[in-house]
mmCIF file of C-alpha atoms in Angstrom:
data_model
loop_
_atom_site.group_PDB
_atom_site.id
_atom_site.type_symbol
_atom_site.label_atom_id
_atom_site.label_comp_id
_atom_site.label_asym_id
_atom_site.label_seq_id
_atom_site.Cartn_x
_atom_site.Cartn_y
_atom_site.Cartn_z
ATOM 1 C CA UNK A 13 83.671 -8.969 71.754
ATOM 2 C CA UNK A 14 82.040 -12.315 71.063
ATOM 3 C CA UNK A 15 83.480 -14.542 68.428
ATOM 4 C CA UNK A 16 80.334 -14.350 66.237
ATOM 5 C CA UNK A 17 80.612 -10.541 66.183
ATOM 6 C CA UNK A 18 84.239 -10.388 65.062
ATOM 7 C CA UNK A 19 84.578 -9.810 61.390
ATOM 8 C CA UNK A 20 88.397 -9.286 61.334
ATOM 9 C CA UNK A 21 91.512 -10.191 63.342
ATOM 10 C CA UNK A 22 90.829 -8.963 66.905
ATOM 11 C CA UNK A 23 93.631 -6.408 66.963
ATOM 12 C CA UNK A 24 92.304 -4.978 63.700
ATOM 13 C CA UNK A 25 88.833 -4.882 65.170
ATOM 14 C CA UNK A 26 90.241 -2.977 68.167
ATOM 15 C CA UNK A 27 92.148 -0.552 65.965
ATOM 16 C CA UNK A 28 88.866 0.230 64.201
ATOM 17 C CA UNK A 29 86.740 0.507 67.327
ATOM 18 C CA UNK A 30 89.218 2.356 69.684
ATOM 19 C CA UNK A 31 92.260 3.402 67.544
ATOM 20 C CA UNK A 32 93.789 5.711 70.104
ATOM 21 C CA UNK A 33 93.147 3.599 73.317
ATOM 22 C CA UNK A 34 96.306 2.189 74.853
ATOM 23 C CA UNK A 35 96.898 -1.302 73.714
ATOM 24 C CA UNK A 36 100.361 -2.185 74.974
ATOM 25 C CA UNK A 37 103.043 -0.992 77.382
ATOM 26 C CA UNK A 38 106.601 -2.275 77.376
ATOM 27 C CA UNK A 39 109.083 -0.248 79.310
ATOM 28 C CA UNK A 40 109.201 3.255 77.858
ATOM 29 C CA UNK A 41 106.998 2.105 74.879
ATOM 30 C CA UNK A 42 103.274 2.867 74.847
ATOM 31 C CA UNK A 43 101.275 1.960 71.747
ATOM 32 C CA UNK A 44 97.697 2.547 70.889
ATOM 33 C CA UNK A 45 95.677 -0.047 68.928
ATOM 34 C CA UNK A 46 96.396 1.808 65.685
ATOM 35 C CA UNK A 47 100.122 1.715 66.406
ATOM 36 C CA UNK A 48 99.902 -2.089 67.124
ATOM 37 C CA UNK A 49 97.861 -2.815 64.073
ATOM 38 C CA UNK A 50 100.393 -1.060 61.870
ATOM 39 C CA UNK A 51 103.350 -2.940 63.362
ATOM 40 C CA UNK A 52 101.582 -6.291 63.080
ATOM 41 C CA UNK A 53 100.429 -5.634 59.509
ATOM 42 C CA UNK A 54 103.934 -4.842 58.247
ATOM 43 C CA UNK A 55 105.535 -7.702 60.157
ATOM 44 C CA UNK A 56 102.908 -10.160 58.823
ATOM 45 C CA UNK A 57 103.643 -8.874 55.287
ATOM 46 C CA UNK A 58 107.329 -9.512 55.823
ATOM 47 C CA UNK A 59 106.581 -13.104 56.975
ATOM 48 C CA UNK A 60 104.368 -13.590 53.847
ATOM 49 C CA UNK A 61 107.193 -12.409 51.583
ATOM 50 C CA UNK A 62 109.441 -14.972 53.144
ATOM 51 C CA UNK A 63 107.006 -17.792 52.237
ATOM 52 C CA UNK A 64 104.728 -18.078 55.206
ATOM 53 C CA UNK A 65 101.020 -18.603 54.308
ATOM 54 C CA UNK A 66 97.746 -20.169 55.423
ATOM 55 C CA UNK A 67 98.431 -23.548 57.017
ATOM 56 C CA UNK A 68 102.199 -23.210 57.188
ATOM 57 C CA UNK A 69 103.717 -24.653 60.404
ATOM 58 C CA UNK A 70 105.927 -22.074 62.115
ATOM 59 C CA UNK A 71 107.889 -22.405 65.392
ATOM 60 C CA UNK A 72 108.217 -19.263 67.525
ATOM 61 C CA UNK A 73 111.156 -19.852 69.924
ATOM 62 C CA UNK A 74 111.355 -16.973 72.345
ATOM 63 C CA UNK A 75 110.911 -15.668 75.868
ATOM 64 C CA UNK A 76 108.182 -13.080 76.542
ATOM 65 C CA UNK A 77 109.454 -10.049 74.598
ATOM 66 C CA UNK A 78 107.832 -7.292 72.615
ATOM 67 C CA UNK A 79 109.079 -8.878 69.434
ATOM 68 C CA UNK A 80 107.631 -12.250 70.441
ATOM 69 C CA UNK A 81 104.194 -10.695 71.039
ATOM 70 C CA UNK A 82 104.186 -8.886 67.719
ATOM 71 C CA UNK A 83 105.394 -12.053 66.001
ATOM 72 C CA UNK A 84 102.702 -14.106 67.622
ATOM 73 C CA UNK A 85 99.973 -11.845 66.298
ATOM 74 C CA UNK A 86 101.594 -11.340 62.903
ATOM 75 C CA UNK A 87 102.097 -15.072 62.255
ATOM 76 C CA UNK A 88 98.496 -15.709 63.230
ATOM 77 C CA UNK A 89 97.575 -12.999 60.738
ATOM 78 C CA UNK A 90 99.276 -14.966 57.988
ATOM 79 C CA UNK A 91 97.043 -17.924 58.662
ATOM 80 C CA UNK A 92 100.058 -20.000 59.874
ATOM 81 C CA UNK A 93 99.813 -22.849 62.435
ATOM 82 C CA UNK A 94 101.900 -21.334 65.218
ATOM 83 C CA UNK A 95 103.912 -23.414 67.697
ATOM 84 C CA UNK A 96 105.414 -21.195 70.475
ATOM 85 C CA UNK A 97 108.461 -23.211 71.748
ATOM 86 C CA UNK A 98 110.105 -23.187 75.068
ATOM 87 C CA UNK A 99 113.786 -21.913 74.562
ATOM 88 C CA UNK A 100 114.860 -24.354 77.263
ATOM 89 C CA UNK A 101 113.919 -27.457 75.334
ATOM 90 C CA UNK A 102 117.004 -29.355 74.342
ATOM 91 C CA UNK A 103 117.890 -29.645 70.669
ATOM 92 C CA UNK A 104 117.593 -33.484 70.636
ATOM 93 C CA UNK A 105 113.946 -33.218 71.833
ATOM 94 C CA UNK A 106 113.168 -30.617 69.257
ATOM 95 C CA UNK A 107 114.725 -32.747 66.509
ATOM 96 C CA UNK A 108 112.624 -35.764 67.667
ATOM 97 C CA UNK A 109 109.390 -33.773 67.984
ATOM 98 C CA UNK A 110 109.169 -31.086 65.254
ATOM 99 C CA UNK A 111 109.261 -33.398 62.178
ATOM 100 C CA UNK A 112 105.980 -35.046 63.332
ATOM 101 C CA UNK A 113 104.266 -31.619 63.276
ATOM 102 C CA UNK A 114 104.863 -30.606 59.706
ATOM 103 C CA UNK A 115 106.820 -27.449 60.609
ATOM 104 C CA UNK A 116 108.204 -25.434 57.686
ATOM 105 C CA UNK A 117 109.787 -22.424 59.322
ATOM 106 C CA UNK A 118 111.298 -21.315 62.619
ATOM 107 C CA UNK A 119 111.500 -17.820 64.034
ATOM 108 C CA UNK A 120 114.178 -18.045 66.677
ATOM 109 C CA UNK A 121 114.322 -14.947 68.927
ATOM 110 C CA UNK A 122 116.110 -16.607 71.801
ATOM 111 C CA UNK A 123 119.545 -15.387 72.899
ATOM 112 C CA UNK A 124 121.086 -18.873 71.894
ATOM 113 C CA UNK A 125 119.392 -19.971 68.623
ATOM 114 C CA UNK A 126 119.175 -23.677 67.869
ATOM 115 C CA UNK A 127 120.379 -24.906 64.483
ATOM 116 C CA UNK A 128 117.058 -26.596 63.549
ATOM 117 C CA UNK A 129 116.655 -28.256 60.200
ATOM 118 C CA UNK A 130 114.018 -25.829 58.782
ATOM 119 C CA UNK A 131 113.937 -22.550 57.054
ATOM 120 C CA UNK A 132 114.759 -19.612 59.319
ATOM 121 C CA UNK A 133 112.497 -16.484 59.401
ATOM 122 C CA UNK A 134 113.720 -13.006 60.262
ATOM 123 C CA UNK A 135 111.884 -9.907 61.498
ATOM 124 C CA UNK A 136 111.235 -7.926 58.301
ATOM 125 C CA UNK A 137 108.821 -5.153 57.601
ATOM 126 C CA UNK A 138 106.994 -5.105 54.312
ATOM 127 C CA UNK A 139 104.067 -3.080 52.969
ATOM 128 C CA UNK A 140 102.528 -5.569 50.600
ATOM 129 C CA UNK A 141 101.346 -9.025 51.341
ATOM 130 C CA UNK A 142 97.766 -10.109 51.650
ATOM 131 C CA UNK A 143 96.876 -11.146 55.223
ATOM 132 C CA UNK A 144 94.857 -14.401 55.616
ATOM 133 C CA UNK A 145 91.119 -13.856 55.985
ATOM 134 C CA UNK A 146 89.869 -14.057 59.597
ATOM 135 C CA UNK A 147 88.515 -17.527 60.036
ATOM 136 C CA UNK A 148 88.009 -18.294 63.816
ATOM 137 C CA UNK A 149 87.569 -22.036 63.134
ATOM 138 C CA UNK A 150 90.975 -22.292 61.368
ATOM 139 C CA UNK A 151 93.679 -24.075 63.333
ATOM 140 C CA UNK A 152 95.718 -21.294 64.848
ATOM 141 C CA UNK A 153 98.138 -22.597 67.533
ATOM 142 C CA UNK A 154 99.893 -25.727 68.629
ATOM 143 C CA UNK A 155 100.936 -25.932 72.243
ATOM 144 C CA UNK A 156 103.116 -28.658 73.665
ATOM 145 C CA UNK A 157 102.072 -30.613 76.606
ATOM 146 C CA UNK A 158 104.477 -31.224 79.583
ATOM 147 C CA UNK A 159 105.465 -34.655 78.277
ATOM 148 C CA UNK A 160 105.362 -36.144 81.684
ATOM 149 C CA UNK A 161 104.316 -39.441 80.222
ATOM 150 C CA UNK A 162 106.706 -39.440 77.318
ATOM 151 C CA UNK A 163 107.311 -37.281 74.246
ATOM 152 C CA UNK A 164 105.305 -34.039 74.536
ATOM 153 C CA UNK A 165 102.204 -33.854 72.376
ATOM 154 C CA UNK A 166 100.890 -30.805 70.565
ATOM 155 C CA UNK A 167 97.426 -29.575 71.671
ATOM 156 C CA UNK A 168 95.740 -27.832 68.739
ATOM 157 C CA UNK A 169 93.543 -24.737 69.236
ATOM 158 C CA UNK A 170 91.522 -22.562 66.948
ATOM 159 C CA UNK A 171 91.127 -18.826 67.459
ATOM 160 C CA UNK A 172 87.534 -19.613 68.323
ATOM 161 C CA UNK A 173 88.717 -21.946 71.151
ATOM 162 C CA UNK A 174 91.036 -19.271 72.469
ATOM 163 C CA UNK A 175 88.258 -16.668 72.418
ATOM 164 C CA UNK A 176 85.758 -19.068 74.189
ATOM 165 C CA UNK A 177 88.350 -19.683 76.928
ATOM 166 C CA UNK A 178 88.879 -15.924 77.349
ATOM 167 C CA UNK A 179 85.172 -15.245 77.518
ATOM 168 C CA UNK A 180 84.802 -18.022 80.136
ATOM 169 C CA UNK A 181 87.458 -16.429 82.355
ATOM 170 C CA UNK A 182 86.081 -12.929 81.867
ATOM 171 C CA UNK A 183 82.573 -14.060 82.865
ATOM 172 C CA UNK A 184 84.140 -14.546 86.355
ATOM 173 C CA UNK A 185 86.743 -11.811 86.536
ATOM 174 C CA UNK A 186 85.849 -8.226 85.609
ATOM 175 C CA UNK A 187 88.301 -6.997 82.975
ATOM 176 C CA UNK A 188 87.576 -3.977 80.844
ATOM 177 C CA UNK A 189 89.344 -1.696 78.366
ATOM 178 C CA UNK A 190 90.379 0.499 81.314
ATOM 179 C CA UNK A 191 92.361 -2.375 82.899
ATOM 180 C CA UNK A 192 95.806 -3.878 82.281
ATOM 181 C CA UNK A 193 97.113 -7.472 82.415
ATOM 182 C CA UNK A 194 100.673 -8.415 83.009
ATOM 183 C CA UNK A 195 102.161 -10.959 80.544
ATOM 184 C CA UNK A 196 103.615 -12.959 83.492
ATOM 185 C CA UNK A 197 103.420 -16.449 81.977
ATOM 186 C CA UNK A 198 105.255 -17.731 78.896
ATOM 187 C CA UNK A 199 103.683 -17.744 75.454
ATOM 188 C CA UNK A 200 104.713 -21.362 74.955
ATOM 189 C CA UNK A 201 102.210 -22.351 77.663
ATOM 190 C CA UNK A 202 98.506 -22.190 77.217
ATOM 191 C CA UNK A 203 98.167 -19.905 80.285
ATOM 192 C CA UNK A 204 100.432 -17.292 78.731
ATOM 193 C CA UNK A 205 98.512 -17.400 75.499
ATOM 194 C CA UNK A 206 95.276 -17.072 77.590
ATOM 195 C CA UNK A 207 96.501 -13.664 78.696
ATOM 196 C CA UNK A 208 96.937 -12.607 75.142
ATOM 197 C CA UNK A 209 93.371 -13.601 74.190
ATOM 198 C CA UNK A 210 91.725 -12.103 77.258
ATOM 199 C CA UNK A 211 93.529 -8.770 76.425
ATOM 200 C CA UNK A 212 92.243 -8.908 72.859
ATOM 201 C CA UNK A 213 88.730 -9.800 74.002
ATOM 202 C CA UNK A 214 88.505 -6.935 76.483
ATOM 203 C CA UNK A 215 90.465 -4.389 74.441
ATOM 204 C CA UNK A 216 92.467 -3.627 77.502
ATOM 205 C CA UNK A 217 96.192 -2.936 77.938
ATOM 206 C CA UNK A 218 98.851 -5.622 77.794
ATOM 207 C CA UNK A 219 101.922 -4.994 79.971
ATOM 208 C CA UNK A 220 105.336 -6.460 79.322
ATOM 209 C CA UNK A 221 107.979 -6.135 81.937
ATOM 210 C CA UNK A 222 111.086 -7.824 80.580
ATOM 211 C CA UNK A 223 113.666 -8.403 83.326
ATOM 212 C CA UNK A 224 111.795 -6.491 86.081
ATOM 213 C CA UNK A 225 111.124 -7.984 89.475
ATOM 214 C CA UNK A 226 107.555 -9.248 89.747
ATOM 215 C CA UNK A 227 106.543 -6.517 92.289
ATOM 216 C CA UNK A 228 107.849 -3.708 90.091
ATOM 217 C CA UNK A 229 106.096 -5.228 87.009
ATOM 218 C CA UNK A 230 102.807 -5.379 88.835
ATOM 219 C CA UNK A 231 102.926 -1.658 89.672
ATOM 220 C CA UNK A 232 101.403 -0.959 86.239
ATOM 221 C CA UNK A 233 98.806 -3.706 86.316
ATOM 222 C CA UNK A 234 95.306 -4.297 87.588
ATOM 223 C CA UNK A 235 95.325 -7.941 86.696
ATOM 224 C CA UNK A 236 97.870 -10.755 86.670
ATOM 225 C CA UNK A 237 98.103 -14.417 86.198
ATOM 226 C CA UNK A 238 100.349 -16.081 88.747
ATOM 227 C CA UNK A 239 101.606 -19.507 89.813
ATOM 228 C CA UNK A 240 101.696 -20.197 93.539
ATOM 229 C CA UNK A 241 105.418 -19.582 93.777
ATOM 230 C CA UNK A 242 104.961 -16.099 92.308
ATOM 231 C CA UNK A 243 102.086 -15.256 94.645
ATOM 232 C CA UNK A 244 104.049 -16.473 97.659
ATOM 233 C CA UNK A 245 106.903 -14.135 96.648
ATOM 234 C CA UNK A 246 104.507 -11.281 96.182
ATOM 235 C CA UNK A 247 102.852 -11.707 99.529
ATOM 236 C CA UNK A 248 106.298 -11.679 101.219
ATOM 237 C CA UNK A 249 106.722 -8.133 100.104
ATOM 238 C CA UNK A 250 106.035 -5.293 102.543
ATOM 239 C CA UNK A 251 102.990 -4.287 100.537
ATOM 240 C CA UNK A 252 101.013 -5.425 97.496
ATOM 241 C CA UNK A 253 100.877 -3.072 94.499
ATOM 242 C CA UNK A 254 98.016 -0.699 95.028
ATOM 243 C CA UNK A 255 96.695 -0.941 91.489
ATOM 244 C CA UNK A 256 96.487 -4.773 91.497
ATOM 245 C CA UNK A 257 92.822 -5.825 91.782
ATOM 246 C CA UNK A 258 92.515 -9.434 90.567
ATOM 247 C CA UNK A 259 94.964 -12.421 90.368
ATOM 248 C CA UNK A 260 94.227 -15.556 88.381
ATOM 249 C CA UNK A 261 96.058 -18.301 90.134
ATOM 250 C CA UNK A 262 96.947 -21.597 88.594
ATOM 251 C CA UNK A 263 99.698 -23.861 87.215
ATOM 252 C CA UNK A 264 99.998 -26.161 90.300
ATOM 253 C CA UNK A 265 97.945 -27.618 93.049
ATOM 254 C CA UNK A 266 96.606 -24.857 95.242
#
């Protein structure tokens, strides 16, 4: 699904092209693309009713959960500038960094919310609220750098940039609508977001495995993105999951 061929948000395109294909698995939950679209639409409408709109800066502070994935897509659909935030970042760093990024709202799904000086969003479903028009060149996400040389900086990406990155990886690794990719890296890192955009590009299945050991989580997956430590732990197991076909390795010197 090349960028120039997409006329609507990718999850809506998928719901139109393959409404009953499996889009997402999370524990006992299995949703088709039509199910996913409905949930994203109603959640996006809820955010719009709370004041989020095109160009609004929004922090999403969460681990990889089903609500986080839905919120990631729904906030993009409002046209917001989305900053996924590591829940482990200390409050002092957040207070120093976020005012520079013109952030208006925070959606805090972490177990221990931070009292940040911005309006708090909640997960609300609504049935009216005009989604932003699909514009792949609009700024979509801000992703913090490691900050190894000082205060972290925010790398800005458009949806077009995310799709181009996904297309580049998928030109090297076969990944089709019949496959499944484990969301094994955090959404606050560009590698975690890369999984999301490859899933959307291929129309495959995204697998979430909250709290499961890696080897158990991979039992459902044909593809995974791992860092070397994760691969080392996997290779120490008596056997590799039979369904696993491809591993994208990165995140450190290999």
